[in-house]
Coordinates of C-alpha atoms in Angstrom, one line a residue:
X1 CA 10.2 -17.8 -59.2
X2 CA 12.6 -20.4 -58.6
X3 CA 11.4 -24.3 -57.9
X4 CA 12.7 -24.0 -54.5
X5 CA 10.5 -20.9 -53.6
X6 CA 7.4 -22.2 -55.9
X7 CA 7.3 -25.3 -53.4
X8 CA 7.8 -22.8 -50.0
X9 CA 4.8 -20.9 -51.1
X10 CA 2.7 -23.9 -51.9
X11 CA 3.6 -25.2 -48.6
X12 CA 3.1 -22.4 -46.8
X13 CA -0.2 -21.6 -48.6
X14 CA -1.5 -24.9 -47.9
X15 CA -0.7 -24.8 -44.2
X16 CA -2.1 -21.6 -43.6
X17 CA -5.3 -22.9 -45.2
X18 CA -5.4 -25.9 -43.1
X19 CA -4.9 -23.9 -40.1
X20 CA -7.5 -21.7 -41.0
X21 CA -9.8 -24.5 -41.4
X22 CA -8.8 -26.1 -38.1
X23 CA -9.0 -23.3 -35.9
X24 CA -12.4 -22.7 -34.8
X25 CA -14.0 -19.3 -34.6
X26 CA -13.2 -19.2 -30.8
X27 CA -15.9 -19.3 -28.6
X28 CA -13.7 -19.9 -25.5
X29 CA -10.5 -17.6 -26.7
X30 CA -10.6 -14.3 -26.0
X31 CA -12.1 -11.8 -28.5
X32 CA -14.2 -8.8 -29.1
X33 CA -17.0 -9.1 -27.2
X34 CA -19.5 -7.5 -24.6
X35 CA -18.0 -5.1 -22.5
X36 CA -19.0 -6.5 -19.0
X37 CA -16.6 -4.4 -17.4
X38 CA -17.6 -0.6 -18.4
X39 CA -16.3 1.0 -15.4
X40 CA -13.1 -0.9 -15.5
X41 CA -9.8 0.4 -17.3
X42 CA -8.6 -3.4 -17.9
X43 CA -10.1 -6.7 -16.6
X44 CA -9.3 -10.5 -17.2
X45 CA -11.4 -13.6 -16.7
X46 CA -8.8 -16.5 -16.5
X47 CA -9.6 -20.3 -15.9
X48 CA -6.7 -22.2 -14.6
X49 CA -6.6 -25.6 -14.9
X50 CA -7.1 -25.5 -18.7
X51 CA -5.1 -21.8 -19.3
X52 CA -8.3 -20.8 -21.1
X53 CA -9.0 -16.7 -21.4
X54 CA -12.7 -16.3 -21.7
X55 CA -12.8 -12.6 -21.7
X56 CA -10.1 -9.5 -21.6
X57 CA -10.3 -5.7 -21.8
X58 CA -6.8 -4.1 -22.2
X59 CA -5.2 -6.6 -20.1
X60 CA -1.9 -5.8 -21.0
X61 CA -1.9 -2.2 -20.0
X62 CA 0.3 -1.1 -17.2
X63 CA -1.5 0.2 -14.2
X64 CA -1.0 0.8 -10.4
X65 CA -2.2 -2.2 -8.4
X66 CA -2.7 -0.4 -5.0
X67 CA -2.9 -4.0 -2.5
X68 CA -3.1 -6.3 -4.9
X69 CA 0.8 -5.7 -4.6
X70 CA 0.4 -7.4 -1.2
X71 CA -0.4 -10.9 -3.1
X72 CA 3.5 -10.8 -4.4
X73 CA 4.6 -9.7 -1.0
X74 CA 2.8 -13.2 0.8
X75 CA 4.5 -14.9 -2.1
X76 CA 7.9 -13.8 -1.0
X77 CA 6.8 -15.1 2.5
X78 CA 5.7 -18.1 1.9
X79 CA 8.6 -19.0 -0.6
X80 CA 10.6 -18.9 2.5
X81 CA 8.7 -20.0 5.1
X82 CA 5.7 -21.7 3.6
X83 CA 4.6 -23.2 6.9
X84 CA 4.6 -19.6 8.3
X85 CA 6.8 -20.5 11.4
X86 CA 8.1 -18.5 14.4
X87 CA 7.9 -14.7 14.8
X88 CA 9.7 -11.7 13.6
X89 CA 9.8 -8.2 15.6
X90 CA 8.4 -5.2 13.6
X91 CA 11.1 -2.7 12.7
X92 CA 10.7 0.7 13.7
X93 CA 11.3 1.8 9.9
X94 CA 8.5 -0.3 9.0
X95 CA 5.7 2.0 11.2
X96 CA 7.5 4.8 9.9
X97 CA 4.9 7.6 7.9
X98 CA 7.6 7.8 5.2
X99 CA 7.5 4.3 4.4
X100 CA 4.0 3.4 5.9
X101 CA 0.9 5.7 5.9
X102 CA -2.5 4.8 6.1
X103 CA -2.4 3.0 9.4
X104 CA -5.9 3.0 11.3
X105 CA -5.3 4.8 14.5
X106 CA -4.8 2.6 17.4
X107 CA -5.1 -0.4 15.5
X108 CA -2.2 -1.3 13.9
X109 CA 1.3 -3.2 14.7
X110 CA 3.9 -1.2 16.8
X111 CA 7.5 -0.8 16.5
X112 CA 9.5 -3.8 18.6
X113 CA 6.2 -5.8 18.4
X114 CA 6.6 -9.3 18.3
X115 CA 4.5 -11.1 16.3
X116 CA 3.9 -14.5 14.6
X117 CA 4.7 -14.9 10.8
X118 CA 1.0 -16.4 10.6
X119 CA -0.8 -13.5 12.5
X120 CA 1.1 -11.1 10.2
X121 CA 0.2 -12.6 6.9
X122 CA -3.3 -12.9 8.0
X123 CA -3.2 -9.2 8.9
X124 CA -1.5 -8.4 5.3
X125 CA -3.8 -10.2 3.5
X126 CA -7.4 -10.2 5.4
X127 CA -8.1 -6.6 6.3
X128 CA -5.0 -5.2 4.0
X129 CA -2.4 -3.8 7.2
X130 CA 0.3 -1.9 5.1
X131 CA 2.5 -2.2 8.3
X132 CA 2.4 -5.8 8.1
X133 CA 3.9 -5.7 4.6
X134 CA 6.7 -3.1 5.5
X135 CA 7.4 -5.5 8.7
X136 CA 8.0 -8.3 6.1
X137 CA 10.1 -6.2 4.0
X138 CA 12.5 -5.4 6.7
X139 CA 12.6 -8.4 8.4
X140 CA 13.1 -10.7 5.1
X141 CA 15.4 -8.1 2.8
X142 CA 16.6 -5.7 5.7
X143 CA 15.8 -2.9 3.1
X144 CA 12.8 -1.8 1.2
X145 CA 14.5 -1.1 -1.5
X146 CA 16.1 -4.7 -1.9
X147 CA 12.6 -6.6 -0.8
X148 CA 10.9 -4.6 -3.8
X149 CA 13.7 -5.7 -6.2
X150 CA 12.9 -9.1 -5.0
X151 CA 9.5 -8.7 -5.8
X152 CA 9.9 -7.4 -9.2
X153 CA 12.2 -10.3 -10.0
X154 CA 9.8 -12.8 -9.0
X155 CA 7.2 -11.2 -11.5
X156 CA 9.8 -11.5 -14.0
X157 CA 10.6 -15.1 -13.4
X158 CA 6.5 -15.9 -13.2
X159 CA 6.1 -14.3 -16.9
X160 CA 5.2 -10.8 -15.7
X161 CA 7.3 -8.6 -18.0
X162 CA 5.2 -5.8 -17.6
X163 CA 5.4 -5.4 -13.7
X164 CA 7.6 -3.4 -11.2
X165 CA 7.2 -3.0 -7.8
X166 CA 8.6 0.0 -5.5
X167 CA 7.0 -1.0 -2.1
X168 CA 5.6 -4.4 -0.5
X169 CA 2.0 -2.5 0.0
X170 CA 0.8 -0.7 -2.9
X171 CA 0.7 2.6 -1.4
X172 CA 3.6 4.0 -4.1
X173 CA 1.8 5.4 -7.2
X174 CA 5.3 3.9 -9.0
X175 CA 4.2 0.7 -8.6
X176 CA 2.7 -1.2 -12.3
X177 CA 1.4 -4.2 -13.3
X178 CA -1.3 -5.5 -15.7
X179 CA -4.5 -7.5 -15.4
X180 CA -3.0 -10.3 -17.2
X181 CA 0.2 -10.3 -15.0
X182 CA -1.8 -9.8 -11.8
X183 CA -4.0 -13.3 -12.9
X184 CA -0.4 -14.7 -13.3
X185 CA 0.9 -13.8 -9.7
X186 CA -2.6 -14.9 -8.3
X187 CA -2.4 -18.2 -9.9
X188 CA 1.1 -18.5 -8.3
X189 CA 0.3 -17.7 -4.7
X190 CA -2.9 -19.8 -4.8
X191 CA -0.3 -22.7 -5.1
X192 CA 0.2 -22.0 -1.6
X193 CA -1.8 -24.0 0.7
X194 CA -1.5 -20.9 3.6
X195 CA -2.4 -18.6 1.4
X196 CA -6.0 -20.4 0.0
X197 CA -6.0 -20.6 3.6
X198 CA -6.0 -17.1 4.7
X199 CA -7.9 -15.2 1.6
X200 CA -10.8 -17.2 2.2
X201 CA -11.3 -16.1 5.9
X202 CA -13.8 -12.9 6.7
X203 CA -12.1 -12.0 9.7
X204 CA -9.3 -12.6 12.3
X205 CA -7.2 -10.8 15.1
X206 CA -4.3 -9.3 15.9
X207 CA -3.6 -10.7 19.6
X208 CA -1.9 -9.6 22.3
X209 CA 1.6 -9.1 22.6
X210 CA 4.8 -7.8 24.4
X211 CA 3.4 -4.0 23.0
X212 CA -0.2 -4.2 23.8
X213 CA -2.3 -5.9 26.3
X214 CA -5.7 -6.3 24.4
X215 CA -5.7 -7.5 20.6
X216 CA -8.0 -6.2 17.6
X217 CA -10.2 -8.0 15.7
X218 CA -10.5 -7.1 11.8
X219 CA -12.9 -7.8 8.5
X220 CA -11.7 -8.7 5.2
X221 CA -12.2 -6.2 2.7
X222 CA -13.6 -8.6 0.3
X223 CA -17.0 -8.2 0.9
X224 CA -17.7 -11.0 -2.1
X225 CA -16.5 -13.9 0.4
X226 CA -19.9 -13.8 2.4
X227 CA -23.4 -12.7 1.9
X228 CA -23.6 -8.8 1.8
X229 CA -27.2 -6.8 1.5
X230 CA -25.2 -4.0 -0.6
X231 CA -23.7 -6.6 -3.0
X232 CA -25.6 -8.7 -5.6
X233 CA -23.7 -11.7 -5.5
X234 CA -24.7 -15.4 -6.9
X235 CA -21.5 -16.6 -6.1
X236 CA -21.4 -16.6 -2.7
X237 CA -19.9 -19.8 -1.3
X238 CA -17.6 -20.2 -4.9
X239 CA -15.8 -16.9 -4.1
X240 CA -11.6 -18.0 -2.5
X241 CA -10.3 -14.8 -2.1
X242 CA -7.9 -13.3 -3.2
X243 CA -7.1 -9.0 -2.6
X244 CA -8.6 -6.0 -2.8
X245 CA -6.8 -2.7 -3.9
X246 CA -7.4 0.9 -3.9
X247 CA -5.5 4.1 -3.9
X248 CA -6.3 7.5 -5.3
X249 CA -4.0 7.1 -8.2
X250 CA -5.0 3.3 -8.8
X251 CA -8.6 3.3 -8.2
X252 CA -10.5 0.5 -7.3
X253 CA -9.2 -3.1 -8.1
X254 CA -9.6 -6.9 -7.3
X255 CA -8.0 -9.9 -8.1
X256 CA -10.6 -12.6 -7.2
X257 CA -10.8 -16.5 -7.6
X258 CA -14.0 -18.3 -8.1
X259 CA -13.7 -22.4 -8.0
X260 CA -17.2 -23.6 -9.4
X261 CA -18.0 -26.9 -11.1
X262 CA -14.6 -28.1 -11.2
X263 CA -13.0 -25.0 -12.6
X264 CA -10.6 -22.4 -11.1
X265 CA -11.2 -18.9 -11.9
X266 CA -9.0 -16.0 -11.6
X267 CA -10.8 -12.4 -12.5
X268 CA -8.8 -9.1 -12.3
X269 CA -10.4 -5.8 -12.6
X270 CA -8.3 -2.5 -12.4
X271 CA -8.6 1.0 -12.8
X272 CA -11.9 1.7 -11.6
X273 CA -12.4 5.4 -10.3
X274 CA -15.9 5.7 -9.3
X275 CA -18.1 3.9 -6.4
X276 CA -20.7 1.7 -7.6
X277 CA -24.2 2.4 -5.7
X278 CA -26.4 -0.8 -3.9
X279 CA -30.1 -0.6 -4.2
X280 CA -30.7 1.7 -1.6
X281 CA -28.7 4.3 -3.1
X282 CA -25.1 3.7 -0.8
X283 CA -22.1 4.0 -2.0
X284 CA -19.9 1.0 -2.5
X285 CA -16.4 -0.2 -3.7
X286 CA -16.7 -0.2 -7.5
X287 CA -14.4 -2.9 -8.0
X288 CA -16.8 -6.1 -6.7
X289 CA -19.8 -5.4 -8.7
X290 CA -17.6 -5.3 -11.9
X291 CA -16.1 -8.7 -10.6
X292 CA -19.8 -10.1 -10.2
X293 CA -20.3 -8.9 -13.7
X294 CA -17.0 -10.4 -15.3
X295 CA -18.2 -13.6 -13.3
X296 CA -21.2 -13.9 -14.9
X297 CA -19.5 -14.9 -18.4
X298 CA -19.2 -18.1 -16.6
X299 CA -22.6 -19.1 -16.3
X300 CA -22.8 -22.6 -18.7
X301 CA -19.6 -22.6 -19.5
X302 CA -18.3 -26.9 -18.6
X303 CA -14.8 -28.6 -18.3
X304 CA -15.8 -29.5 -21.6
X305 CA -16.2 -26.7 -23.5
X306 CA -12.7 -25.4 -22.4
X307 CA -10.8 -28.5 -23.1
X308 CA -10.8 -27.4 -27.1
X309 CA -11.1 -30.8 -28.5
X310 CA -10.0 -29.3 -32.1
X311 CA -6.5 -29.4 -30.6
X312 CA -6.3 -32.9 -31.7
X313 CA -7.5 -32.0 -35.0
X314 CA -5.2 -28.9 -35.4
X315 CA -2.3 -31.3 -34.6
X316 CA -3.0 -33.9 -37.4
X317 CA -3.7 -31.3 -39.9
X318 CA 0.1 -29.6 -39.2
X319 CA 1.2 -33.7 -39.6
X320 CA -0.6 -33.9 -43.0
X321 CA 0.4 -30.6 -44.2
X322 CA 4.0 -31.6 -43.5
X323 CA 3.4 -34.6 -45.4
X324 CA 1.9 -32.9 -48.4
X325 CA 4.6 -30.5 -48.4
X326 CA 6.9 -33.3 -48.7
X327 CA 5.2 -35.1 -51.0
X328 CA 5.1 -31.6 -53.4
X329 CA 8.9 -30.7 -52.8
X330 CA 9.8 -34.5 -53.8
X331 CA 7.3 -34.3 -57.1
X332 CA 9.0 -31.3 -58.1
X333 CA 12.5 -32.1 -57.7
X334 CA 11.9 -35.4 -59.6
X335 CA 10.3 -33.5 -62.7
X336 CA 13.5 -31.0 -62.4
X337 CA 15.4 -33.8 -62.5
X338 CA 14.3 -35.5 -65.2
X339 CA 14.3 -32.2 -67.8
X340 CA 18.0 -31.9 -66.4
X341 CA 19.1 -36.0 -67.8

């Protein structure tokens, strides 16, 4: 072996040994651990202030997100109108069955209805109004596919390489994302004050308009926001949204946010096909108890735990390794030079 190769091999070996000694076994890094989300096809628990993934399961597997799609719809709305000023008129196409199914009879938006941006976004995110999403798509892009392309492009901009959207509602089974990508999308959405405000609400109202004499009330599909006899949830009061989802192809899905002890936890569970059951035997959404189980991993975890002080040692080790490699190179070069004299 040549002197150059010997030097390189010795240096790389030393560097690897230093890194192995300095990197801990990973108390807080995502690693093989107990499956706390046995009914989910994919899941992730991410702490946003430190950028730490505490738990992941098939986090890069593409799955349909169902109505979690509406988080990206909201992002495009808020980027163009962060204060949600003004009104829009619901396009006739936005309420057609071709683009927007699953509207509750007598409790939906009407073609030609004038509604404020704020009321429309509330209706999109709180009770998951599909026609609110399609109304925004036609209002902002003039075309459903153009809006979906903008959604996908924004996902790519956020680093979500495994995400593609075909509609603004999540009805399409061809919408795909991953648990990791949804965590990134939710983290960005939470940077908008209006989004944070809306997804924490437990209820809302579509007001009277040019198309209706009376408005109607609705409740949040996220039952973890408030005390609920069906869901055992010790984190009530800490939950800050974000969005549920369900379709036959996607199963139950939920992207959540919990702020507790100075930490911001973003959780995602996807692909839960079966109902869960309350203590009295009542069938309930399967994604919400899985989320509570996931959040249980945060018990006892502090900001100091997640700060990873070893990083300073790691940097010092890399610097030392570089110095040692340089010294070895100099010594070997000097020996070689002496032999040639």
